[in-house]
PDB file of C-alpha atoms in Angstrom:
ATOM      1  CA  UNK A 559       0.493 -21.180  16.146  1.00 41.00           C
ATOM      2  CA  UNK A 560       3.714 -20.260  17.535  1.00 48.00           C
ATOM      3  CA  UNK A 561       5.316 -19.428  14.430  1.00 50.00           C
ATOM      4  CA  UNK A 562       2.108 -17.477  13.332  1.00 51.00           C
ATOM      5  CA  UNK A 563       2.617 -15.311  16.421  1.00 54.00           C
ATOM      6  CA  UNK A 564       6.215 -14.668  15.406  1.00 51.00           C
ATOM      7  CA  UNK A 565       5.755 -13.840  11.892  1.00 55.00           C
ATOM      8  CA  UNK A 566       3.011 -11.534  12.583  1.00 60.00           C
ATOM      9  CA  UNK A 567       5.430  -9.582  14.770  1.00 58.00           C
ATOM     10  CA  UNK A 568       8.080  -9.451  12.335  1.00 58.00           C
ATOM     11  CA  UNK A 569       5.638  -8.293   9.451  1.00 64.00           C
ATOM     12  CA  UNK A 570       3.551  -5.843  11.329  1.00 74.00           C
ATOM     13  CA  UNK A 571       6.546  -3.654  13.003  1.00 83.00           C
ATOM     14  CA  UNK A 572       8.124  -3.755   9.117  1.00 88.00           C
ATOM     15  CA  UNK A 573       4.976  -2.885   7.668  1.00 90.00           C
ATOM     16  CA  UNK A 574       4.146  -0.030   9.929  1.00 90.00           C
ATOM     17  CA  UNK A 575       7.992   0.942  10.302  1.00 93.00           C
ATOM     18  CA  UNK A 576       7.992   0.903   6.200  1.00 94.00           C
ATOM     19  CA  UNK A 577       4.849   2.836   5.660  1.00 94.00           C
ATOM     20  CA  UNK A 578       5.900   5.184   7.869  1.00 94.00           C
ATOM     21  CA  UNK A 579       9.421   5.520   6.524  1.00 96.00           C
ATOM     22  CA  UNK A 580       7.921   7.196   3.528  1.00 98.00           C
ATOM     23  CA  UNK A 581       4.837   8.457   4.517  1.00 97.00           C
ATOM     24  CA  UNK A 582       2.135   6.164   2.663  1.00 97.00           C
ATOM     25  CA  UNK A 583      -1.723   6.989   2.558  1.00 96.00           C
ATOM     26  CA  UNK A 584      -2.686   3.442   3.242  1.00 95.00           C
ATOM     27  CA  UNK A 585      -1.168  -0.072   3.045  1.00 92.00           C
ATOM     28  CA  UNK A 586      -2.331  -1.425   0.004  1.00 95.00           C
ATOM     29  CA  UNK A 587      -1.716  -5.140  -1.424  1.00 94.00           C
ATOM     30  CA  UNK A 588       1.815  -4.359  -3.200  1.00 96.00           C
ATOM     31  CA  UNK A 589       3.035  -3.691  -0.163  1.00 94.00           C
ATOM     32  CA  UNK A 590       1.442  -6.479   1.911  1.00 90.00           C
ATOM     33  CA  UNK A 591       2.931  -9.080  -0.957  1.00 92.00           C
ATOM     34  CA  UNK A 592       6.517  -7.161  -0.742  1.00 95.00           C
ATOM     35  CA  UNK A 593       6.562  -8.210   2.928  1.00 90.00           C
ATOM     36  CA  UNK A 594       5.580 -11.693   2.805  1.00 88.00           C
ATOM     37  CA  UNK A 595       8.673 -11.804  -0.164  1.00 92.00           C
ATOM     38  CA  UNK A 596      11.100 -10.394   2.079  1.00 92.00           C
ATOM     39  CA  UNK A 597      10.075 -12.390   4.827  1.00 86.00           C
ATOM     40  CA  UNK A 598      10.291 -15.640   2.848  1.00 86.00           C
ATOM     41  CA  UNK A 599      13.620 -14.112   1.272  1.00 90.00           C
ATOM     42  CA  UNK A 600      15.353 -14.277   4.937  1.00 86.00           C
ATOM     43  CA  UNK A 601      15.433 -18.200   5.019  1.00 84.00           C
ATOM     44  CA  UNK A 602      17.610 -19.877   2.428  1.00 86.00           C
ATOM     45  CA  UNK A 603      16.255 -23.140   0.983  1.00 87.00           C
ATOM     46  CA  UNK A 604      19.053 -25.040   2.728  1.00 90.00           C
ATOM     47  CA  UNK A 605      18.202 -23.401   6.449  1.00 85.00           C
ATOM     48  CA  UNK A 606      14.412 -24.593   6.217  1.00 85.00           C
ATOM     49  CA  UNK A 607      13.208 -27.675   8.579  1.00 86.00           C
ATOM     50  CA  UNK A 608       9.820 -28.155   9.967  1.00 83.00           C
ATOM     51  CA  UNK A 609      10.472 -25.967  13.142  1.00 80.00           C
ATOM     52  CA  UNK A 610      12.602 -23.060  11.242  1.00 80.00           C
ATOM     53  CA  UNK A 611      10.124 -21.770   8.341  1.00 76.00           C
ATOM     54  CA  UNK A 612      10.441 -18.327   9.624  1.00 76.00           C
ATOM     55  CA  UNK A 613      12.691 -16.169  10.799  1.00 77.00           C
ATOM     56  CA  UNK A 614      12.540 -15.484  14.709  1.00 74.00           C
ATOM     57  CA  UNK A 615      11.173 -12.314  15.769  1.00 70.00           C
ATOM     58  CA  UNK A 616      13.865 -11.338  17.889  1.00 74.00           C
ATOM     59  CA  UNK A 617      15.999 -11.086  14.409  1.00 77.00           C
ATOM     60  CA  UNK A 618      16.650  -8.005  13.749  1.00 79.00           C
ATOM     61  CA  UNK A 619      17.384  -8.128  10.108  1.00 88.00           C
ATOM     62  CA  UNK A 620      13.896  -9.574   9.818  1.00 86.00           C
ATOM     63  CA  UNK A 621      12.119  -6.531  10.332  1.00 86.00           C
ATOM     64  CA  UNK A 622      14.412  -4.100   9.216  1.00 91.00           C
ATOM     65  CA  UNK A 623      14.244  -6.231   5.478  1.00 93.00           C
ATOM     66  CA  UNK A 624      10.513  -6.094   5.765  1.00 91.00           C
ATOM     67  CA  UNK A 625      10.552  -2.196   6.017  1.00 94.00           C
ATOM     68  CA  UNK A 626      13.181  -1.558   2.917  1.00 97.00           C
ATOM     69  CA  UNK A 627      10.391  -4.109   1.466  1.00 97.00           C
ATOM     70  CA  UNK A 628       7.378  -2.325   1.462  1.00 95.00           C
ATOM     71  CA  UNK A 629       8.757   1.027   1.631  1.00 97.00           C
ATOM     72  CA  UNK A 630      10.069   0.556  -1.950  1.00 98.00           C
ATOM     73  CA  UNK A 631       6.291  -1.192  -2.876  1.00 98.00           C
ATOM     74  CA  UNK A 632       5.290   1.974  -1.685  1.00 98.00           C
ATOM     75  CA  UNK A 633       7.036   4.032  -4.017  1.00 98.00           C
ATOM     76  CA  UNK A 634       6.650   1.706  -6.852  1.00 98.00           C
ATOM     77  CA  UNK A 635       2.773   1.505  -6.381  1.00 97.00           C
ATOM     78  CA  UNK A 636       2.007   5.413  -5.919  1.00 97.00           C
ATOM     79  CA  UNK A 637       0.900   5.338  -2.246  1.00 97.00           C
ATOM     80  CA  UNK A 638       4.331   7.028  -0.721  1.00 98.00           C
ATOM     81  CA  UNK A 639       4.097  10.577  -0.517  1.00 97.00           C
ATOM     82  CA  UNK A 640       7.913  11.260  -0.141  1.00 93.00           C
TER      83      UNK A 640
END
């Protein structure tokens, strides 16, 4: 449950911090799977264990990743407006 909590953090400030970077009308799947990716793209295969499957939410890379994320789905799907 823990690590839920700290993921949602991490996706939900990138999300909103991407969708808002480039204006979007709504947050549509694209962008929703582009965060998930760039979430999952912060751990490399050889950092993974059972308690480290995320990244912490304190990392600030994390979220800032998550926002380049979906702020390019957003482009790349139509929903951006700038």
């Amino acid at each position: 449950l823990r690590l839920v909590g700290s993921e949602m953090c991490i996706r939900d400030s990138g999300i909103f911090r991407g969708a808002l970077d480039v204006r979007a009308r709504d947050i549509n799947d694209a962008m929703l799977i582009a965060a998930a990716n760039a979430i999952a793209d912060m751990i490399q295969p050889q950092e993974l264990t059972a308690e480290y499957v995320i990244p912490s939410p304190f990392n600030e890379k994390a979220a800032k990743a998550v926002a380049q994320a979906v702020s390019k789905a957003a482009r790349e799907s139509g929903t951006a407006r700038i």
